[in-house]
């Protein structure tokens, strides 16, 4: 079966709609969302409503839990915190209840799904360095995990107890005896130097993963952020992919 795996939409309706259009051609059997529907972008309510209908299931990101008071937002940087407080005022009761119900992880056979890391997902750790990757693999419940959170596509592989390797993040054929942690990047705020929306397609029959990039109307999303009175940096970063 073909999975579409989306993460980190962050209230960017333009990016989400472009990905929706792309999904019509991909026709995945299941759609999973790895968290952070809200924060930074100007249309959090609309994005949650779409994701609720679109996805087979979703898990929580730190911004989602932050928006409904389920995680401490004092650890967020001041701008991100201001966006969370802005978002909090704009969510319907129904969508707040939806965010509160989201779990921190999901499992499907040997495949696990987290927003942050397999080790203590509630701590919202980032996975950037090899020591962090070794730690994550120690907690990996099966052979494969999909993650988001850093907004940077990444494919890490570990054969047995050997050193973790970083593979090119665009595509991989999964080999038996090798375990993988794959970051699917971000739909609404990519931070790998490219502005296009990113999401992952995984075929669990063929054991193939592919990162997709989808251009969208970045200027329209930027304009909405500025009109909403959110920090201008949230708009600027979208065109630079930072
Ligand atoms: Fe995020």
XYZ file of C-alpha atoms and ligand atoms in Angstrom:
243
model
C 0.000 0.000 0.000
C 1.076 3.514 -0.724
C 1.260 5.946 2.194
C 1.407 9.711 1.951
C 3.108 11.167 5.024
C 2.707 14.864 5.725
C 4.193 16.916 8.541
C 4.537 20.499 9.786
C 1.819 22.319 7.858
C 2.000 25.265 10.271
C -1.122 27.095 9.168
C 0.062 27.448 5.573
C -3.123 26.856 3.594
C -1.542 27.564 0.181
C 1.112 24.898 0.709
C -1.439 22.396 2.026
C -3.759 22.954 -0.940
C -0.884 22.407 -3.380
C -0.048 19.132 -1.644
C -3.749 18.134 -1.783
C -3.654 18.661 -5.524
C -0.522 16.508 -5.805
C -2.164 13.775 -3.707
C -4.996 13.551 -6.242
C -2.444 12.237 -8.742
C -0.572 10.055 -6.234
C -3.769 8.371 -4.955
C -2.278 7.031 -1.690
C -4.121 4.274 0.194
C -3.511 6.032 3.525
C -2.599 9.557 4.548
C -0.780 10.176 7.828
C -0.022 13.511 9.456
C 2.944 13.842 11.815
C 1.941 16.995 13.648
C 2.245 20.783 13.767
C -0.915 21.727 11.915
C -0.619 25.195 13.485
C 1.925 27.870 14.441
C 3.683 30.461 12.212
C 1.093 30.542 9.410
C -2.034 32.670 9.087
C -4.689 29.977 8.630
C -4.416 27.434 11.443
C -8.165 26.804 11.775
C -8.588 26.085 8.050
C -5.567 23.774 8.003
C -6.804 21.717 10.956
C -10.226 21.355 9.348
C -8.690 20.090 6.093
C -6.301 17.718 7.869
C -9.133 16.283 9.963
C -11.022 15.313 6.800
C -8.002 14.354 4.732
C -5.932 12.136 6.987
C -6.559 8.588 8.126
C -4.886 9.558 11.341
C -2.677 12.223 12.830
C -0.310 12.720 15.741
C 0.464 15.836 17.764
C 3.293 18.299 17.238
C 4.685 20.654 19.869
C 2.860 23.644 18.332
C -0.456 21.723 18.356
C -0.108 20.814 22.018
C 1.213 24.320 22.767
C -1.895 25.875 21.226
C -4.180 23.913 23.559
C -2.047 24.163 26.690
C -0.781 20.582 26.696
C 2.910 21.492 26.522
C 4.895 24.285 28.123
C 5.314 27.124 25.594
C 7.965 28.871 27.724
C 10.530 26.694 25.936
C 9.504 28.157 22.539
C 11.475 31.126 21.219
C 9.634 34.443 21.755
C 8.395 34.729 18.153
C 7.140 31.142 18.006
C 5.460 31.696 21.381
C 3.725 34.818 20.098
C 2.420 32.802 17.136
C 1.087 30.114 19.470
C -0.767 32.715 21.538
C -2.134 34.303 18.331
C -3.231 30.852 17.134
C -4.879 29.976 20.448
C -7.341 32.851 20.014
C -8.361 31.688 16.559
C -9.229 28.029 16.965
C -12.791 26.772 17.252
C -13.736 24.656 20.271
C -14.125 21.709 17.943
C -10.630 22.004 16.499
C -9.097 22.633 19.926
C -10.718 19.405 21.119
C -9.304 17.642 18.057
C -5.754 18.826 18.847
C -6.135 17.718 22.462
C -7.074 14.212 21.337
C -4.007 13.715 19.121
C -1.572 11.070 20.402
C 2.235 11.426 20.510
C 2.927 8.396 18.342
C 1.303 5.748 16.159
C 2.395 2.297 15.067
C 1.426 0.216 12.069
C 3.131 -3.183 12.100
C 6.873 -2.491 12.206
C 6.452 1.136 11.202
C 6.274 3.894 13.807
C 5.322 7.530 13.457
C 6.475 10.381 15.700
C 6.555 14.156 15.471
C 9.948 14.531 17.173
C 12.053 11.487 18.137
C 11.301 7.849 19.046
C 13.073 8.462 22.362
C 10.761 10.448 24.657
C 8.607 12.027 21.926
C 6.938 14.223 24.583
C 10.263 16.049 25.105
C 10.249 17.318 21.482
C 13.952 16.608 20.954
C 15.494 17.468 17.584
C 17.433 14.956 15.552
C 20.374 16.710 13.920
C 23.594 15.035 15.106
C 24.897 11.472 14.934
C 24.817 11.037 18.747
C 21.158 12.125 18.653
C 20.558 9.626 15.845
C 22.207 6.764 17.799
C 19.939 7.600 20.735
C 16.873 7.613 18.480
C 17.711 4.209 16.977
C 18.069 2.715 20.474
C 14.387 3.568 21.060
C 13.137 2.625 17.601
C 10.410 0.012 18.180
C 10.597 -1.657 14.726
C 12.532 -1.313 11.487
C 11.197 2.014 10.334
C 10.051 5.338 11.759
C 8.787 8.480 10.100
C 9.349 11.790 11.844
C 8.998 15.557 11.260
C 9.713 18.498 13.623
C 13.048 19.821 12.242
C 11.462 20.673 8.852
C 14.526 19.156 7.147
C 14.213 16.023 5.000
C 16.558 13.305 6.236
C 17.076 9.580 5.781
C 19.118 7.759 8.435
C 20.001 4.077 8.192
C 21.524 1.644 10.666
C 22.560 -1.891 9.786
C 22.634 -4.039 12.922
C 24.650 -2.198 15.544
C 26.908 -0.436 13.042
C 27.283 3.329 12.900
C 24.275 5.303 11.726
C 24.578 6.539 8.143
C 22.909 9.551 6.531
C 21.578 8.782 3.026
C 20.508 11.323 0.372
C 17.090 12.458 1.630
C 15.180 12.264 -1.663
C 14.684 8.546 -2.166
C 15.560 5.155 -0.712
C 14.839 1.493 -1.312
C 14.626 -0.129 2.109
C 16.981 -3.092 2.536
C 16.285 -6.076 4.785
C 18.340 -6.033 7.986
C 18.657 -2.248 7.901
C 16.567 0.051 10.085
C 15.547 3.523 8.982
C 14.446 6.842 10.455
C 13.027 9.137 7.790
C 12.174 12.811 8.184
C 9.572 13.749 5.575
C 10.331 17.490 5.736
C 7.667 20.158 6.085
C 4.599 21.023 4.023
C 4.225 24.577 5.257
C 7.661 25.819 6.298
C 10.576 23.916 4.694
C 13.964 24.697 6.245
C 16.347 22.989 3.845
C 16.937 25.984 1.606
C 14.099 25.162 -0.794
C 10.709 26.850 -0.584
C 8.594 24.070 -2.167
C 6.246 22.122 0.112
C 7.673 18.719 1.038
C 6.022 15.433 1.942
C 6.814 11.724 1.718
C 5.387 8.804 -0.253
C 6.111 5.323 1.082
C 5.129 2.107 -0.660
C 5.189 -0.585 2.020
C 4.895 -3.367 -0.608
C 7.797 -2.231 -2.770
C 9.658 -0.892 0.291
C 10.395 2.358 -1.478
C 10.315 5.873 -0.085
C 10.255 9.065 -2.122
C 10.361 12.694 -0.993
C 8.075 14.907 -3.046
C 8.495 18.662 -3.583
C 5.475 20.703 -4.602
C 5.696 24.364 -5.669
C 2.949 26.590 -4.284
C 1.966 30.267 -4.145
C 4.532 31.376 -1.542
C 3.722 35.064 -2.042
C 0.054 34.546 -1.183
C 1.015 32.766 2.061
C 3.494 35.548 2.902
C 0.903 38.237 2.291
C -1.571 36.580 4.663
C 1.062 36.342 7.419
C 1.853 40.055 7.114
C -1.829 41.026 6.950
C -2.476 38.997 10.108
C 0.170 41.033 11.941
C 2.360 38.005 12.628
C 6.175 38.526 12.722
C 7.517 39.467 9.264
C 10.238 36.832 9.578
C 7.592 34.100 9.330
C 6.771 35.456 5.862
C 10.366 36.071 4.770
C 11.590 32.603 5.663
C 9.060 30.893 3.379
C 10.667 32.142 0.164
C 14.135 31.225 1.409
C 13.342 27.844 2.908
C 14.883 28.641 6.298
Fe 7.188 22.239 13.224
